[in-house]
Coordinates of C-alpha atoms in Angstrom, one line a residue:
Chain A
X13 CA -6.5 -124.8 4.8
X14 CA -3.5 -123.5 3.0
X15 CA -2.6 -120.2 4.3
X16 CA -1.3 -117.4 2.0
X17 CA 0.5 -113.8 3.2
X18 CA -0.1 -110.7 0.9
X19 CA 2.0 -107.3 0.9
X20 CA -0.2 -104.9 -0.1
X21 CA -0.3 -101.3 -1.2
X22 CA -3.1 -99.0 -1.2
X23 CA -4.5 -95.5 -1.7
X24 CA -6.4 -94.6 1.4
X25 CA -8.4 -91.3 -0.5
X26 CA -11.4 -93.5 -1.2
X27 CA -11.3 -95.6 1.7
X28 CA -13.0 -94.9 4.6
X29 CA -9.9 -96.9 6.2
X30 CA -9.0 -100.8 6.9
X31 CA -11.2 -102.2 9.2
X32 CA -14.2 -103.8 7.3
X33 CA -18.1 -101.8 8.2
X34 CA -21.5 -102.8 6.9
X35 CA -22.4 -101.0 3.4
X36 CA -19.0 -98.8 3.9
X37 CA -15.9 -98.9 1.1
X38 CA -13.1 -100.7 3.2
X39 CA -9.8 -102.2 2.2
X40 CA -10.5 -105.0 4.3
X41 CA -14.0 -105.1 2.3
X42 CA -12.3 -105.5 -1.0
X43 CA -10.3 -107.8 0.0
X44 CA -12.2 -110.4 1.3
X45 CA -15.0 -109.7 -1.7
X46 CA -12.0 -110.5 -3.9
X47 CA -10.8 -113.3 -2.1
X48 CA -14.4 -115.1 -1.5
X49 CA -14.7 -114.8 -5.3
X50 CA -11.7 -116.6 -5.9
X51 CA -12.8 -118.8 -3.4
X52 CA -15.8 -119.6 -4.8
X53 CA -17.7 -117.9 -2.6
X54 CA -17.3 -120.6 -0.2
X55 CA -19.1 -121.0 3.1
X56 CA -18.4 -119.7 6.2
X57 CA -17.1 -116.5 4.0
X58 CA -12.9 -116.3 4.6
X59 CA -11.6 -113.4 6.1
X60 CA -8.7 -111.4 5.5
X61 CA -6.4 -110.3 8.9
X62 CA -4.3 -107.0 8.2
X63 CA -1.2 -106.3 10.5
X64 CA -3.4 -103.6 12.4
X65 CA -6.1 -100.9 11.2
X66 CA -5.4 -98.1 9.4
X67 CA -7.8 -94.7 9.4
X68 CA -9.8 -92.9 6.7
X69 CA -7.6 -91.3 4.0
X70 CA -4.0 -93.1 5.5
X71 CA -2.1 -95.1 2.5
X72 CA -0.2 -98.1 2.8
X73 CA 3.0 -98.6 0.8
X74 CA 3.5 -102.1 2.3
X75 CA 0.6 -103.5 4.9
X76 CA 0.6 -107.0 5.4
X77 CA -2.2 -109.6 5.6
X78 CA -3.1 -113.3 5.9
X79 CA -5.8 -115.2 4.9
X80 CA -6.8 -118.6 4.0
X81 CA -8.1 -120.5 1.1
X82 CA -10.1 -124.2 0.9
X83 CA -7.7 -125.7 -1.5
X84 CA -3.8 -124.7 -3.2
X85 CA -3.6 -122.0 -5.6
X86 CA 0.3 -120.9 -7.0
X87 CA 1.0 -118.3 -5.4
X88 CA 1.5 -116.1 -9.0
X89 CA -2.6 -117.1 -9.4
X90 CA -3.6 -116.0 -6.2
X91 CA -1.5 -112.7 -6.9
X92 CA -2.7 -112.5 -10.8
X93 CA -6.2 -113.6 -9.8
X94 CA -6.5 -111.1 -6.7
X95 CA -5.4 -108.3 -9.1
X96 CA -7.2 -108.6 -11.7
X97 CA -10.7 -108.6 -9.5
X98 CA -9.6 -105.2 -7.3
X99 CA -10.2 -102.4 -8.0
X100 CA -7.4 -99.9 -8.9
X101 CA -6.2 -98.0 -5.8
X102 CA -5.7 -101.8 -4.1
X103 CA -2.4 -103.4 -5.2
X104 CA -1.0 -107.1 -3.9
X105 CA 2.7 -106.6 -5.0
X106 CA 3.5 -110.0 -3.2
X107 CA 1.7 -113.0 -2.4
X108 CA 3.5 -115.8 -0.5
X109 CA 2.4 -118.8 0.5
X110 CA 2.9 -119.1 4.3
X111 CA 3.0 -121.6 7.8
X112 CA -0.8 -122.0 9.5
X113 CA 1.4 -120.7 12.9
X114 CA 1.8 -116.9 10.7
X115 CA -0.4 -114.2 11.8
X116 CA -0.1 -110.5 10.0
X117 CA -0.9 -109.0 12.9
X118 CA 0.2 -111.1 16.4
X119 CA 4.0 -112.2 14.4
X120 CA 4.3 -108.5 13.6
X121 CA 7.9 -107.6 15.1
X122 CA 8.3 -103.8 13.9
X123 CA 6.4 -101.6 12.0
X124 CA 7.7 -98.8 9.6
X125 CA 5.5 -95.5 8.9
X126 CA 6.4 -92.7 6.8
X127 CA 4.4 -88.9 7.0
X128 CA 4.8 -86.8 3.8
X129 CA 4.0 -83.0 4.7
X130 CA 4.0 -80.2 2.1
X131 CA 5.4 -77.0 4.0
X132 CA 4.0 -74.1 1.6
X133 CA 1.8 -70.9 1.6
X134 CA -1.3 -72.9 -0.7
X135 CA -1.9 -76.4 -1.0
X136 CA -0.3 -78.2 -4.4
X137 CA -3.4 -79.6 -6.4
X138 CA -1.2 -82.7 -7.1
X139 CA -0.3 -83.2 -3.3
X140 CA -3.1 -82.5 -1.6
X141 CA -4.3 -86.5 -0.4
X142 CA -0.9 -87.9 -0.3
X143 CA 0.7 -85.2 1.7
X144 CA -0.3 -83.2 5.1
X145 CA -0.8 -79.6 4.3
X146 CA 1.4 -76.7 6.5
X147 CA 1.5 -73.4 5.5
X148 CA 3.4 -72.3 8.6
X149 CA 7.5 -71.5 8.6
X150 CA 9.1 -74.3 10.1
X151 CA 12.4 -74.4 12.0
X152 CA 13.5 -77.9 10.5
X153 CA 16.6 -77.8 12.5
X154 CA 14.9 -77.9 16.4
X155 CA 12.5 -80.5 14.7
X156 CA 15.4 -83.0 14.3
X157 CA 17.1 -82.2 17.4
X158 CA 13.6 -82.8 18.8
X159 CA 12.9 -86.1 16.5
X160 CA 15.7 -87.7 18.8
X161 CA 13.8 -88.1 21.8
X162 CA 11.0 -89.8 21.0
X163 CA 13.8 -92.9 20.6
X164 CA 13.4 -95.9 23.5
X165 CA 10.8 -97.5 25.6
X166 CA 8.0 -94.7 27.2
X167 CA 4.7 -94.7 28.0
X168 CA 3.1 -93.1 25.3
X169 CA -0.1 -92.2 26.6
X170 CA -0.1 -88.5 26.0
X171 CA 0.1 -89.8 22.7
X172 CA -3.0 -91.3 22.5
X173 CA -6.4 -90.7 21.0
X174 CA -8.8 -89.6 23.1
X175 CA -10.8 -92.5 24.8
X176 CA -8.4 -94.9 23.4
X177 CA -8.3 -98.2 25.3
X178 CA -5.4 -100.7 25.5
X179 CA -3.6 -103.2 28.1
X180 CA -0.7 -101.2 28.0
X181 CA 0.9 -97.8 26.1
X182 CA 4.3 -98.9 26.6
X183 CA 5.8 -99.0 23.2
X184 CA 9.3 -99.2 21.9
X185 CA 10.3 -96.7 19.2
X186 CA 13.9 -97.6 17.7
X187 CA 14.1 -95.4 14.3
X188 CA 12.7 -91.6 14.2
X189 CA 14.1 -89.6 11.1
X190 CA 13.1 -86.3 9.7
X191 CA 14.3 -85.3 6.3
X192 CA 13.9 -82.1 4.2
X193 CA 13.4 -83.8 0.4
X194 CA 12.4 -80.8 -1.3
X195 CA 12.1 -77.0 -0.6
X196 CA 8.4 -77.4 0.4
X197 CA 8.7 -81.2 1.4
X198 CA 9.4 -83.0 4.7
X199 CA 9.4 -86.6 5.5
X200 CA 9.5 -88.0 9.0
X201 CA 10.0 -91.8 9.4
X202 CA 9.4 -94.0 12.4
X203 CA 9.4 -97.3 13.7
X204 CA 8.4 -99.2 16.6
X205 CA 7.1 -102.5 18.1
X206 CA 3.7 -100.7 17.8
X207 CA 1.7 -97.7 17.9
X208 CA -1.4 -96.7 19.5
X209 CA -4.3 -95.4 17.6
X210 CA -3.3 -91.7 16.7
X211 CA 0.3 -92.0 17.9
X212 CA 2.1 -91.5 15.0
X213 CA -0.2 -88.3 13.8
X214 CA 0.2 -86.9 17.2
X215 CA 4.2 -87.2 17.3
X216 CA 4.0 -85.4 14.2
X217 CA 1.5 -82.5 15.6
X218 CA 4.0 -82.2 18.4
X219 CA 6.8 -81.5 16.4
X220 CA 5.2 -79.4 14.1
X221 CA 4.5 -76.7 17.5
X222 CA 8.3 -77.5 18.1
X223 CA 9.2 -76.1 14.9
X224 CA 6.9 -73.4 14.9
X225 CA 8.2 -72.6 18.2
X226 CA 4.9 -72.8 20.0
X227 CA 6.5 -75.5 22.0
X228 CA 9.9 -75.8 23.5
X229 CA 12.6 -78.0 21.5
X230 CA 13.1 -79.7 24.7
X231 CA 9.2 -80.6 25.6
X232 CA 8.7 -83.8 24.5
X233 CA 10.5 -86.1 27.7
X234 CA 8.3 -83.8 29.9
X235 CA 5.1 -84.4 27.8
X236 CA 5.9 -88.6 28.1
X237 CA 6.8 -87.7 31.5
X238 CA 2.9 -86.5 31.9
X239 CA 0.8 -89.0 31.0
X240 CA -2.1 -86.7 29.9
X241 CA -3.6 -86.5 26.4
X242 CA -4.7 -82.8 26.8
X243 CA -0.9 -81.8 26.5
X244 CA -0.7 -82.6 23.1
X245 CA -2.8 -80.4 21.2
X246 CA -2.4 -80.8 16.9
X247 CA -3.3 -84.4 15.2
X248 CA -1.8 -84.1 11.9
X249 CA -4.3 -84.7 9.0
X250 CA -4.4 -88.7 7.5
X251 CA -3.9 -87.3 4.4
X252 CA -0.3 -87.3 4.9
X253 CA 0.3 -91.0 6.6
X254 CA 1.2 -94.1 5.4
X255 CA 2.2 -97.9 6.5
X256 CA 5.4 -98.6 4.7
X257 CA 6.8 -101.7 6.0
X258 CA 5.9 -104.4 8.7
X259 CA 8.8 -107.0 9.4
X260 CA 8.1 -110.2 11.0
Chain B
X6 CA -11.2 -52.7 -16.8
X7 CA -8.2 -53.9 -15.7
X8 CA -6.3 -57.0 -16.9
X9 CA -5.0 -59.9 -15.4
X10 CA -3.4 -62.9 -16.5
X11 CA -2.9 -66.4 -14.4
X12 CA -0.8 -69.1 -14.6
X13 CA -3.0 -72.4 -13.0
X14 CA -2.3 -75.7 -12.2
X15 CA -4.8 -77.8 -11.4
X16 CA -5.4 -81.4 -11.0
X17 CA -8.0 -83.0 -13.6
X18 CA -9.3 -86.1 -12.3
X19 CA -13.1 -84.5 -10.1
X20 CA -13.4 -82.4 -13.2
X21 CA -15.3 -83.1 -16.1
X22 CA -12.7 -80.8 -18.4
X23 CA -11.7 -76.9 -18.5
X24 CA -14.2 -75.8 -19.8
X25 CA -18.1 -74.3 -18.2
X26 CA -21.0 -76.4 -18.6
X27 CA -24.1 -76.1 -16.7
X28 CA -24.1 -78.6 -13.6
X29 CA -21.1 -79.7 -14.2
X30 CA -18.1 -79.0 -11.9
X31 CA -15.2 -77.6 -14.5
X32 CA -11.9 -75.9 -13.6
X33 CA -13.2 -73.0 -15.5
X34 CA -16.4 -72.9 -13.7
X35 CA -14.8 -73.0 -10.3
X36 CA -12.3 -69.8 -11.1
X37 CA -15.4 -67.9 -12.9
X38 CA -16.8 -68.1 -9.0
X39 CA -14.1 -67.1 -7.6
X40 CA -13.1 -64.0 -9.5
X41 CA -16.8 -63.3 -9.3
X42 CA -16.8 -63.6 -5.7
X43 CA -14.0 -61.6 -5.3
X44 CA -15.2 -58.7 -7.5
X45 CA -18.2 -58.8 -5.7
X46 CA -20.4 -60.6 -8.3
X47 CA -21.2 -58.0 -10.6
X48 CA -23.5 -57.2 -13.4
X49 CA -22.5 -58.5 -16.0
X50 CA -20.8 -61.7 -14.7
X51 CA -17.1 -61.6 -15.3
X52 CA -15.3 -64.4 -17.7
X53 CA -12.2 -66.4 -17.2
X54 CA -11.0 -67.0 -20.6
X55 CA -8.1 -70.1 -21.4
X56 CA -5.3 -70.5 -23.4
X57 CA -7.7 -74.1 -24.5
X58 CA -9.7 -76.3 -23.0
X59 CA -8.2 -79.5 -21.6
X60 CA -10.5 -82.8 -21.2
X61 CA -12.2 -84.6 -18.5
X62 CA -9.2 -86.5 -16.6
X63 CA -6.7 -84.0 -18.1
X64 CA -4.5 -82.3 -15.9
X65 CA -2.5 -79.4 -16.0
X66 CA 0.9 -77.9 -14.7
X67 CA 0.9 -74.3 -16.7
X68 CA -2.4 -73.7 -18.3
X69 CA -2.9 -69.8 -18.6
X70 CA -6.2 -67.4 -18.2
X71 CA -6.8 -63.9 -18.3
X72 CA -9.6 -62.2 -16.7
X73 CA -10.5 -58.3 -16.1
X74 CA -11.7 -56.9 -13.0
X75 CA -13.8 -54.0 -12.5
X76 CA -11.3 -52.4 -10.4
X77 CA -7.6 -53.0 -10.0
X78 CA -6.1 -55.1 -7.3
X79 CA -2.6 -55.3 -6.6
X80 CA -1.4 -58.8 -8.3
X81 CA -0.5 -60.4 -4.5
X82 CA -3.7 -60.0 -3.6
X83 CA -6.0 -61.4 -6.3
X84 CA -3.6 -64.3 -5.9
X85 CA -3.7 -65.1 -2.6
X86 CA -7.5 -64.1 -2.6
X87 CA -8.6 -66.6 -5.5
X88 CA -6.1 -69.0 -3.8
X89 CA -8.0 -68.4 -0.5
X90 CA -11.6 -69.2 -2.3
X91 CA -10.5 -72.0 -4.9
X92 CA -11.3 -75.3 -4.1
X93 CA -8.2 -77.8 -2.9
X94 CA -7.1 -79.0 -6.6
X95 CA -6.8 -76.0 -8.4
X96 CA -3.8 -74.2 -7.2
X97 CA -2.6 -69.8 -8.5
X98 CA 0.8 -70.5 -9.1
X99 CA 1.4 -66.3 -10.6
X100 CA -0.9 -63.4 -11.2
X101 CA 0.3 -60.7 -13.5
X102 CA -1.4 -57.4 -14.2
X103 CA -1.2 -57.5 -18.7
X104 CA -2.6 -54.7 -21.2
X105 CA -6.0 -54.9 -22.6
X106 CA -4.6 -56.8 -25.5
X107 CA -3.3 -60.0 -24.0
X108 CA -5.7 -62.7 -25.0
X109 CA -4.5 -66.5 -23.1
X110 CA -6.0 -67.8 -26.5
X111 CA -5.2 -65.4 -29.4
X112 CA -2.0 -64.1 -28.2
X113 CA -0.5 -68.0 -27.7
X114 CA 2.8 -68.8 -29.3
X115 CA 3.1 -72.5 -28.5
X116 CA 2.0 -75.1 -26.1
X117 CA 3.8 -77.6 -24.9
X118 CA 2.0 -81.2 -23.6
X119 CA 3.7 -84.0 -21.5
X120 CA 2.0 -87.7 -21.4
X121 CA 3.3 -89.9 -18.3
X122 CA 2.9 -93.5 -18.8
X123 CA 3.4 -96.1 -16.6
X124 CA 4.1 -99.5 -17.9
X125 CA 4.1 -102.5 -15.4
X126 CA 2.0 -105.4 -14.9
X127 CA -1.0 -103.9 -12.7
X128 CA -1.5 -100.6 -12.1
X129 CA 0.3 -98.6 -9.0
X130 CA -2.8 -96.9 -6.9
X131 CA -0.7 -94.0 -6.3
X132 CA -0.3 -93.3 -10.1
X133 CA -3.8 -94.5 -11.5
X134 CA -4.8 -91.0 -11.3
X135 CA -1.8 -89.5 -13.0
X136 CA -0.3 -91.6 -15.5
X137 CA -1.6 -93.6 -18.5
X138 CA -1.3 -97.3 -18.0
X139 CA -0.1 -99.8 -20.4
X140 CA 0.7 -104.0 -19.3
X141 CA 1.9 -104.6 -22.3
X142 CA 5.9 -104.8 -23.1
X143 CA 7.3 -101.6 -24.7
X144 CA 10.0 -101.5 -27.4
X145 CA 11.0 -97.7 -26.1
X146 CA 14.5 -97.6 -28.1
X147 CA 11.9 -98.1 -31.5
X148 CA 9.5 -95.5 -30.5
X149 CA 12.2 -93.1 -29.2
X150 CA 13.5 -93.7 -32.9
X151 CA 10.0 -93.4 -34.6
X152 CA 8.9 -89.9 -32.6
X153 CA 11.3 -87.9 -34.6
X154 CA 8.8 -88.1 -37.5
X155 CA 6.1 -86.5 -35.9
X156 CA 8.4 -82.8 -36.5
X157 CA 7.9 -80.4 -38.8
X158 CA 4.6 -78.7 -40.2
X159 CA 1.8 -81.4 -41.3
X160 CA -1.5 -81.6 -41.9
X161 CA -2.6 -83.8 -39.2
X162 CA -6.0 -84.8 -40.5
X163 CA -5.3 -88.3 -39.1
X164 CA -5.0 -87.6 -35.6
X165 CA -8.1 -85.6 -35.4
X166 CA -10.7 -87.2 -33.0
X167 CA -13.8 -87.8 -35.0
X168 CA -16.1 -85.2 -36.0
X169 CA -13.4 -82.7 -35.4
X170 CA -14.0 -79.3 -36.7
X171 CA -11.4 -76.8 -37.8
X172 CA -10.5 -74.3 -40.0
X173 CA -7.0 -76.4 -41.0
X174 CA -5.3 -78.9 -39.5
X175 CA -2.3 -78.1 -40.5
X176 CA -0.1 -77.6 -37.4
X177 CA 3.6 -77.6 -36.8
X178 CA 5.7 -79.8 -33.7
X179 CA 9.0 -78.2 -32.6
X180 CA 10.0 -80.3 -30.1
X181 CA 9.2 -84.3 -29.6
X182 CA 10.8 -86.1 -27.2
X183 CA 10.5 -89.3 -25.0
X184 CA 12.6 -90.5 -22.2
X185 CA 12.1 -94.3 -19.8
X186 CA 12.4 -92.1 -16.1
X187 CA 12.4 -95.2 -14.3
X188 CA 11.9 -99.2 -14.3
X189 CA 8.2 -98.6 -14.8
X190 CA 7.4 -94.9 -16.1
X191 CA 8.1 -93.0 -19.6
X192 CA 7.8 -89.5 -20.1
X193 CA 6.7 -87.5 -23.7
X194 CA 6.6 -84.1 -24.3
X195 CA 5.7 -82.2 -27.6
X196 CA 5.8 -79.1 -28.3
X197 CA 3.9 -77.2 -31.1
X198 CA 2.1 -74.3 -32.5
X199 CA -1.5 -75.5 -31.2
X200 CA -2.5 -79.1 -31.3
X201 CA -6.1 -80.4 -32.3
X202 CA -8.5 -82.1 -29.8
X203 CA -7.4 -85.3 -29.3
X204 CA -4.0 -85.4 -31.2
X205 CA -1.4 -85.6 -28.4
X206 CA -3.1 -89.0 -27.2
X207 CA -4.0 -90.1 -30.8
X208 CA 0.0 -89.6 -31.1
X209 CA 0.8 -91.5 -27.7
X210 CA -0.9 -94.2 -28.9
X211 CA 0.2 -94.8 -32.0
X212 CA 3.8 -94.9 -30.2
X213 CA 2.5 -97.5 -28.0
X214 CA 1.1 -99.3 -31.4
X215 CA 4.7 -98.9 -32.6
X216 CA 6.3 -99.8 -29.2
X217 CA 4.4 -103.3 -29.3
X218 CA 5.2 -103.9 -32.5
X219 CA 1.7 -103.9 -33.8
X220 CA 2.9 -101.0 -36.2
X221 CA 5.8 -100.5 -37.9
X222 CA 8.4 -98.2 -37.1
X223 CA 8.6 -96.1 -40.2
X224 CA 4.5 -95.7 -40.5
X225 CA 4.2 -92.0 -38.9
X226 CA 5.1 -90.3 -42.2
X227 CA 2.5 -92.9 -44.2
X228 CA 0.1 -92.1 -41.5
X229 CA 0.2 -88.2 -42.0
X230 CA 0.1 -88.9 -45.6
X231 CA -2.8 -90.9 -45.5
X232 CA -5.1 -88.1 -44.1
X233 CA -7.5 -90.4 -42.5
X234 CA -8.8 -90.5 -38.8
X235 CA -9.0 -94.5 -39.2
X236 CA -5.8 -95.3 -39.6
X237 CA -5.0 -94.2 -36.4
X238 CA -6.9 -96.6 -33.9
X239 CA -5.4 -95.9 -30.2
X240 CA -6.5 -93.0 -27.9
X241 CA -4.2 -93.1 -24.6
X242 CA -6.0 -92.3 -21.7
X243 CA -6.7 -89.0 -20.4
X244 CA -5.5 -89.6 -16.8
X245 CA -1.7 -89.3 -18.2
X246 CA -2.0 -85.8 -20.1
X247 CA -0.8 -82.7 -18.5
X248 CA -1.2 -79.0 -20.5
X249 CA 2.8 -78.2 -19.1
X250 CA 3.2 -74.8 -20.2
X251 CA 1.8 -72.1 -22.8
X252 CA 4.3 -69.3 -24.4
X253 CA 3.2 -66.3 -25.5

């Protein structure tokens, strides 16, 4: 069966996240509702893979998935014909038709995600689910002398979620950037050869007590060093977290 | 009673318009709470009165109220106390303590509207919320030419929604002005001395009318002539609309 890769964008508000559920709104659900219509509802129903889950309210700006479809369709009229059946906070800005060896998720190299946080007294109206809220002062400056040392190989399992199961939490991070775009604005960056569930949210909680000054500036190779979830306290809110790129 | 006067921003889209209706959740409903709430609900309930209503959808950057209170409060602290009580998408951006004689309606001197419109294939799920959206190709250099004519004191009869009620309709624009912001987005903004209900998007879309060619570039002055709500056929969508400021 021809096999097709889709970049797509979403707004995570309405979602209660990827992963498909019975009788829940899912990306995932869309999708393969969309692509079983254009299928012709065919039978066993198609499924779509994504790169990897993402949680209730968290965007993407760039996920990546793969699915397959009984006969050829031009890649424009899978893009056109997706589009026009989803509804409007799903967007496929790319559809490419790929090899049967291409999987979104196990040919993922790196992964890109970018947390948008308004730093103000009250929440901005316009803001409020595409951004994490903190109405704390923030010492920017120990943040990104902080940011640096989440760089390299660790074992990230004080990172973790709580009861959060996988073969291994060693993970590479190789880009960590924190920028002020705005007077009440900040956007970290990061990317990696993976994250574990609640990683990235967690990274962000951490640096957010560093710039409060509730945590040292020089904390985090201790709290890697420890291996224990209960040392990281804050999980910042979904609101503000989104998949921008996966490369392959 | 003492006299204050707010300047609100507030995002439109879980709101079915300004202004109070029973059952229904309205931006003017949720701040009549809150300044009962924080006057201790008394007897007779307090008003919140606007500079206009806006529509379901509509959003606004500047819109201004005035309320009294039965006792004063020092400005810092009704703001941060209605701020503290509003719900997440109405934000207090300034409380001011005015004289008995400030009305947000009466005593308005202009208002000025912007109308985002994003103009790309599909809609962006970021922006479905807070733009209008038109697929169609855009001649922006002919409307940019053609918005000129909407200056100047007219009777705009013809961009009344129907079964529009008023006194005259005779209003004057002092300011009309459209600029491409990116690959994908245009920006208007008028300015006038009170618009009727409907008119800014009946004016939008006759741009886009004129933009596709459907119209001609010189028909804004015949339109005004004409005096007649079905000449003008296009209503852009509410999503786009933003009350931007109100001078007194």
């Amino acid at each position: 069966m021809p096999r097709y890769r889709a970049l797509i964008a979403y707004d995570g508000t309405d979602f209660l996240g990827w992963q498909v559920q019975p009788g829940r709104r899912t990306v995932q659900g869309e999708l393969e509702k969309a692509v079983n219509r254009m299928a012709k509802d065919p039978d066993p129903a198609l499924k779509v893979h994504g790169s990897g889950r993402t949680d209730a309210g968290v965007h993407a700006l760039g996920q990546v998935a793969h699915f397959d479809l009984p006969f050829a369709i031009p890649e424009e009229g899978v893009r056109k014909g997706l589009s026009t059946m989803l509804p409007y906070d799903i967007e496929i800005k790319q559809i490419q038709r790929v090899d049967d060896d291409f999987h979104a998720q196990y040919s993922a190299h790196t992964k890109t995600y970018r947390y948008r946080l308004t730093n103000r007294e009250f929440r901005d109206p316009f803001r409020r689910n595409y951004t994490g809220y903190w109405p704390r002062r923030l010492d920017v400056a120990a943040m990104q002398m902080a940011i640096g040392d989440y760089l390299g190989e660790h074992d990230w399992q004080s990172f973790a979620a709580a009861g959060y199961q996988a073969k291994t939490t060693v993970r590479t991070v190789t880009r960590a950037n924190l920028e002020q775009v705005s007077e009440d604005e900040l956007i970290f960056e990061f990317t990696g050869t993976g994250f574990l569930y609640n990683q990235i949210r967690i990274m962000v909680g951490v640096l957010l007590e560093i710039g409060m000054g509730s945590r040292s500036v020089h904390d985090i190779p201790r709290l890697l060093a420890a291996k224990d979830r209960q040392q990281a306290r804050l999980t910042a809110p979904a609101s503000g977290l989104y998949l921008k790129s996966v490369d392959y």
